[in-house]
Amino acid sequence: MQTRASGKYFHTNMQIKEITAEETWQLRRDVMWPEKDISYVQLPEDKEGQHFGLYLSGELVSVVSLFAAGQRAQFRKFATLPQYQGRGYGSQLLQHLIWQAATQGITKLWCNARQEKTSFYRRFGLQESNHTFVKDGKSYVVMEGSIAAPPKSGSAAR
């Protein structure tokens, strides 16, 4: 079942959960580098990262990985199946990752964004830096931003 909210469609059977690195690899490859071998999307630091998946009716449709170093963290390998892009699912997953990072005391978040995706990341408070690079013919920019600590439970305004 789908419901419409703010011009986006959301499944009522949507679930976001922490998953293993291995569970991210196929979707990473299929979306980001379909012409490459699956080993291309496997990161040496995958064992140290936290990995999140968004499921619709049991199907994995979006993944992202978080790698923390003190109060800074990088998210990488953010991929959503093409047929689900532009429908808000990636936004839901990234919002979940930001909340998870904040609950762990992370205050700075950054990523290597494809140049054509910078407007998406700006919606989450990330800003382009002056660090750019090209990888396999694709242009990237480092984007970064601050995240606030989540409100403490029981501290609702009165």
PDB file of C-alpha atoms in Angstrom:
ATOM      1  CA  MET A   1       0.000   0.000   0.000  1.00  0.00           C
ATOM      2  CA  GLN A   2       1.218   3.495  -0.826  1.00  0.00           C
ATOM      3  CA  THR A   3       0.221   6.815   0.671  1.00  0.00           C
ATOM      4  CA  ARG A   4       0.894  10.222  -0.842  1.00  0.00           C
ATOM      5  CA  ALA A   5       2.627  12.861   1.270  1.00  0.00           C
ATOM      6  CA  SER A   6       4.187  16.105   0.031  1.00  0.00           C
ATOM      7  CA  GLY A   7       4.156  14.928  -3.567  1.00  0.00           C
ATOM      8  CA  LYS A   8       6.069  11.746  -2.733  1.00  0.00           C
ATOM      9  CA  TYR A   9       4.816   8.196  -2.460  1.00  0.00           C
ATOM     10  CA  PHE A  10       5.658   6.169   0.628  1.00  0.00           C
ATOM     11  CA  HIS A  11       4.990   2.521   1.265  1.00  0.00           C
ATOM     12  CA  THR A  12       3.259   1.843   4.539  1.00  0.00           C
ATOM     13  CA  ASN A  13       5.425  -1.298   4.649  1.00  0.00           C
ATOM     14  CA  MET A  14       8.734   0.605   4.710  1.00  0.00           C
ATOM     15  CA  GLN A  15      11.479  -0.442   7.119  1.00  0.00           C
ATOM     16  CA  ILE A  16      14.920   1.041   7.757  1.00  0.00           C
ATOM     17  CA  LYS A  17      17.375  -1.119   9.631  1.00  0.00           C
ATOM     18  CA  GLU A  18      21.060  -1.699  10.217  1.00  0.00           C
ATOM     19  CA  ILE A  19      22.450  -4.330   7.853  1.00  0.00           C
ATOM     20  CA  THR A  20      25.804  -5.970   7.144  1.00  0.00           C
ATOM     21  CA  ALA A  21      28.316  -4.627   4.647  1.00  0.00           C
ATOM     22  CA  GLU A  22      27.790  -7.737   2.551  1.00  0.00           C
ATOM     23  CA  GLU A  23      24.090  -6.923   2.249  1.00  0.00           C
ATOM     24  CA  THR A  24      24.953  -3.557   0.638  1.00  0.00           C
ATOM     25  CA  TRP A  25      27.334  -4.772  -2.037  1.00  0.00           C
ATOM     26  CA  GLN A  26      24.959  -5.979  -4.756  1.00  0.00           C
ATOM     27  CA  LEU A  27      22.792  -2.860  -4.655  1.00  0.00           C
ATOM     28  CA  ARG A  28      25.879  -0.613  -4.516  1.00  0.00           C
ATOM     29  CA  ARG A  29      27.259  -2.258  -7.652  1.00  0.00           C
ATOM     30  CA  ASP A  30      23.973  -2.417  -9.547  1.00  0.00           C
ATOM     31  CA  VAL A  31      23.248   1.290  -9.007  1.00  0.00           C
ATOM     32  CA  MET A  32      26.662   2.954  -8.847  1.00  0.00           C
ATOM     33  CA  TRP A  33      29.020   0.905 -10.998  1.00  0.00           C
ATOM     34  CA  PRO A  34      27.030  -1.730 -12.935  1.00  0.00           C
ATOM     35  CA  GLU A  35      29.872  -2.204 -15.414  1.00  0.00           C
ATOM     36  CA  LYS A  36      32.353  -3.118 -12.649  1.00  0.00           C
ATOM     37  CA  ASP A  37      32.991  -6.306 -10.704  1.00  0.00           C
ATOM     38  CA  ILE A  38      31.326  -6.413  -7.282  1.00  0.00           C
ATOM     39  CA  SER A  39      34.750  -6.159  -5.605  1.00  0.00           C
ATOM     40  CA  TYR A  40      34.895  -2.562  -6.899  1.00  0.00           C
ATOM     41  CA  VAL A  41      32.257  -1.461  -4.362  1.00  0.00           C
ATOM     42  CA  GLN A  42      33.681  -3.395  -1.415  1.00  0.00           C
ATOM     43  CA  LEU A  43      35.611  -1.068   0.874  1.00  0.00           C
ATOM     44  CA  PRO A  44      38.513  -2.130   3.108  1.00  0.00           C
ATOM     45  CA  GLU A  45      36.862  -0.191   5.954  1.00  0.00           C
ATOM     46  CA  ASP A  46      33.435  -1.811   5.483  1.00  0.00           C
ATOM     47  CA  LYS A  47      34.066  -3.932   8.591  1.00  0.00           C
ATOM     48  CA  GLU A  48      34.334  -0.783  10.738  1.00  0.00           C
ATOM     49  CA  GLY A  49      31.313   0.983   9.254  1.00  0.00           C
ATOM     50  CA  GLN A  50      27.623   1.010  10.040  1.00  0.00           C
ATOM     51  CA  HIS A  51      25.394   0.084   7.139  1.00  0.00           C
ATOM     52  CA  PHE A  52      21.727   0.910   6.730  1.00  0.00           C
ATOM     53  CA  GLY A  53      19.124  -0.390   4.334  1.00  0.00           C
ATOM     54  CA  LEU A  54      15.650   0.772   3.418  1.00  0.00           C
ATOM     55  CA  TYR A  55      13.239  -2.040   2.601  1.00  0.00           C
ATOM     56  CA  LEU A  56       9.857  -1.860   0.890  1.00  0.00           C
ATOM     57  CA  SER A  57       7.728  -4.951   1.436  1.00  0.00           C
ATOM     58  CA  GLY A  58      10.910  -6.885   2.219  1.00  0.00           C
ATOM     59  CA  GLU A  59      12.861  -5.695  -0.863  1.00  0.00           C
ATOM     60  CA  LEU A  60      16.116  -3.793  -0.264  1.00  0.00           C
ATOM     61  CA  VAL A  61      15.813  -0.607  -2.337  1.00  0.00           C
ATOM     62  CA  SER A  62      18.342   1.828  -0.810  1.00  0.00           C
ATOM     63  CA  VAL A  63      21.610   1.536   1.133  1.00  0.00           C
ATOM     64  CA  VAL A  64      24.116   3.862   2.766  1.00  0.00           C
ATOM     65  CA  SER A  65      27.206   3.344   4.931  1.00  0.00           C
ATOM     66  CA  LEU A  66      28.526   5.499   7.797  1.00  0.00           C
ATOM     67  CA  PHE A  67      32.176   5.658   8.853  1.00  0.00           C
ATOM     68  CA  ALA A  68      32.865   7.574  12.077  1.00  0.00           C
ATOM     69  CA  ALA A  69      36.165   9.010  13.292  1.00  0.00           C
ATOM     70  CA  GLY A  70      35.609  10.792  16.577  1.00  0.00           C
ATOM     71  CA  GLN A  71      32.989  13.496  16.141  1.00  0.00           C
ATOM     72  CA  ARG A  72      33.328  13.451  12.337  1.00  0.00           C
ATOM     73  CA  ALA A  73      31.792  10.891  10.037  1.00  0.00           C
ATOM     74  CA  GLN A  74      31.677  10.210   6.339  1.00  0.00           C
ATOM     75  CA  PHE A  75      28.762   8.542   4.622  1.00  0.00           C
ATOM     76  CA  ARG A  76      29.553   6.579   1.498  1.00  0.00           C
ATOM     77  CA  LYS A  77      28.079   4.284  -1.114  1.00  0.00           C
ATOM     78  CA  PHE A  78      24.610   5.823  -0.908  1.00  0.00           C
ATOM     79  CA  ALA A  79      22.546   4.074  -3.576  1.00  0.00           C
ATOM     80  CA  THR A  80      18.849   3.744  -4.381  1.00  0.00           C
ATOM     81  CA  LEU A  81      17.405   1.518  -7.083  1.00  0.00           C
ATOM     82  CA  PRO A  82      16.571   3.707 -10.118  1.00  0.00           C
ATOM     83  CA  GLN A  83      12.854   2.884 -10.087  1.00  0.00           C
ATOM     84  CA  TYR A  84      12.626   4.251  -6.513  1.00  0.00           C
ATOM     85  CA  GLN A  85      14.710   7.406  -7.023  1.00  0.00           C
ATOM     86  CA  GLY A  86      12.934  10.744  -6.754  1.00  0.00           C
ATOM     87  CA  ARG A  87      10.210   9.302  -4.531  1.00  0.00           C
ATOM     88  CA  GLY A  88      11.612  10.257  -1.123  1.00  0.00           C
ATOM     89  CA  TYR A  89      13.058   6.911  -0.058  1.00  0.00           C
ATOM     90  CA  GLY A  90      16.684   8.027  -0.249  1.00  0.00           C
ATOM     91  CA  SER A  91      15.751  11.128   1.742  1.00  0.00           C
ATOM     92  CA  GLN A  92      14.161   8.945   4.416  1.00  0.00           C
ATOM     93  CA  LEU A  93      17.286   6.797   4.623  1.00  0.00           C
ATOM     94  CA  LEU A  94      19.670   9.765   4.765  1.00  0.00           C
ATOM     95  CA  GLN A  95      17.538  11.396   7.476  1.00  0.00           C
ATOM     96  CA  HIS A  96      17.774   8.153   9.462  1.00  0.00           C
ATOM     97  CA  LEU A  97      21.564   8.085   9.027  1.00  0.00           C
ATOM     98  CA  ILE A  98      21.844  11.698  10.226  1.00  0.00           C
ATOM     99  CA  TRP A  99      19.747  10.902  13.299  1.00  0.00           C
ATOM    100  CA  GLN A 100      21.864   7.809  14.034  1.00  0.00           C
ATOM    101  CA  ALA A 101      25.059   9.849  13.674  1.00  0.00           C
ATOM    102  CA  ALA A 102      23.742  12.551  16.019  1.00  0.00           C
ATOM    103  CA  THR A 103      22.801   9.988  18.680  1.00  0.00           C
ATOM    104  CA  GLN A 104      26.418   8.773  18.580  1.00  0.00           C
ATOM    105  CA  GLY A 105      27.812  12.251  19.275  1.00  0.00           C
ATOM    106  CA  ILE A 106      28.878  12.967  15.709  1.00  0.00           C
ATOM    107  CA  THR A 107      28.758  16.692  14.998  1.00  0.00           C
ATOM    108  CA  LYS A 108      30.268  16.902  11.481  1.00  0.00           C
ATOM    109  CA  LEU A 109      29.125  14.860   8.511  1.00  0.00           C
ATOM    110  CA  TRP A 110      30.660  14.741   5.051  1.00  0.00           C
ATOM    111  CA  CYS A 111      30.512  12.876   1.760  1.00  0.00           C
ATOM    112  CA  ASN A 112      31.975  12.750  -1.720  1.00  0.00           C
ATOM    113  CA  ALA A 113      28.983  13.838  -3.801  1.00  0.00           C
ATOM    114  CA  ARG A 114      28.607  13.462  -7.532  1.00  0.00           C
ATOM    115  CA  GLN A 115      28.462  16.973  -8.978  1.00  0.00           C
ATOM    116  CA  GLU A 116      24.960  16.428 -10.376  1.00  0.00           C
ATOM    117  CA  LYS A 117      23.613  15.441  -6.918  1.00  0.00           C
ATOM    118  CA  THR A 118      24.741  18.462  -4.873  1.00  0.00           C
ATOM    119  CA  SER A 119      21.267  20.034  -4.706  1.00  0.00           C
ATOM    120  CA  PHE A 120      19.959  16.854  -3.043  1.00  0.00           C
ATOM    121  CA  TYR A 121      22.600  17.020  -0.292  1.00  0.00           C
ATOM    122  CA  ARG A 122      22.100  20.764   0.231  1.00  0.00           C
ATOM    123  CA  ARG A 123      18.568  19.965   1.427  1.00  0.00           C
ATOM    124  CA  PHE A 124      20.193  18.171   4.382  1.00  0.00           C
ATOM    125  CA  GLY A 125      22.447  21.092   5.319  1.00  0.00           C
ATOM    126  CA  LEU A 126      25.590  19.946   3.510  1.00  0.00           C
ATOM    127  CA  GLN A 127      27.619  22.541   1.630  1.00  0.00           C
ATOM    128  CA  GLU A 128      30.125  22.158  -1.178  1.00  0.00           C
ATOM    129  CA  SER A 129      33.770  22.565  -0.245  1.00  0.00           C
ATOM    130  CA  ASN A 130      36.499  23.591  -2.663  1.00  0.00           C
ATOM    131  CA  HIS A 131      37.746  19.974  -2.862  1.00  0.00           C
ATOM    132  CA  THR A 132      36.786  18.342  -6.148  1.00  0.00           C
ATOM    133  CA  PHE A 133      38.032  15.276  -7.995  1.00  0.00           C
ATOM    134  CA  VAL A 134      37.246  12.940 -10.874  1.00  0.00           C
ATOM    135  CA  LYS A 135      36.951   9.161 -10.502  1.00  0.00           C
ATOM    136  CA  ASP A 136      36.397   6.951 -13.528  1.00  0.00           C
ATOM    137  CA  GLY A 137      35.132   9.911 -15.533  1.00  0.00           C
ATOM    138  CA  LYS A 138      32.646  11.093 -12.879  1.00  0.00           C
ATOM    139  CA  SER A 139      33.083  14.473 -11.172  1.00  0.00           C
ATOM    140  CA  TYR A 140      32.783  14.714  -7.389  1.00  0.00           C
ATOM    141  CA  VAL A 141      32.841  17.445  -4.759  1.00  0.00           C
ATOM    142  CA  VAL A 142      33.372  17.010  -1.023  1.00  0.00           C
ATOM    143  CA  MET A 143      30.291  18.238   0.845  1.00  0.00           C
ATOM    144  CA  GLU A 144      30.149  18.759   4.587  1.00  0.00           C
ATOM    145  CA  GLY A 145      27.942  20.097   7.314  1.00  0.00           C
ATOM    146  CA  SER A 146      27.221  20.218  11.017  1.00  0.00           C
ATOM    147  CA  ILE A 147      24.551  18.133  12.666  1.00  0.00           C
ATOM    148  CA  ALA A 148      22.838  18.907  15.933  1.00  0.00           C
ATOM    149  CA  ALA A 149      22.446  16.521  18.818  1.00  0.00           C
ATOM    150  CA  PRO A 150      18.971  15.006  18.948  1.00  0.00           C
ATOM    151  CA  PRO A 151      16.687  16.252  21.732  1.00  0.00           C
ATOM    152  CA  LYS A 152      17.016  14.334  24.973  1.00  0.00           C
ATOM    153  CA  SER A 153      13.995  12.210  25.813  1.00  0.00           C
ATOM    154  CA  GLY A 154      11.640  13.918  28.215  1.00  0.00           C
ATOM    155  CA  SER A 155      12.883  17.386  27.275  1.00  0.00           C
ATOM    156  CA  ALA A 156       9.861  18.401  25.221  1.00  0.00           C
ATOM    157  CA  ALA A 157       8.889  22.057  25.400  1.00  0.00           C
ATOM    158  CA  ARG A 158       6.197  22.840  27.941  1.00  0.00           C
TER     159      ARG A 158
END
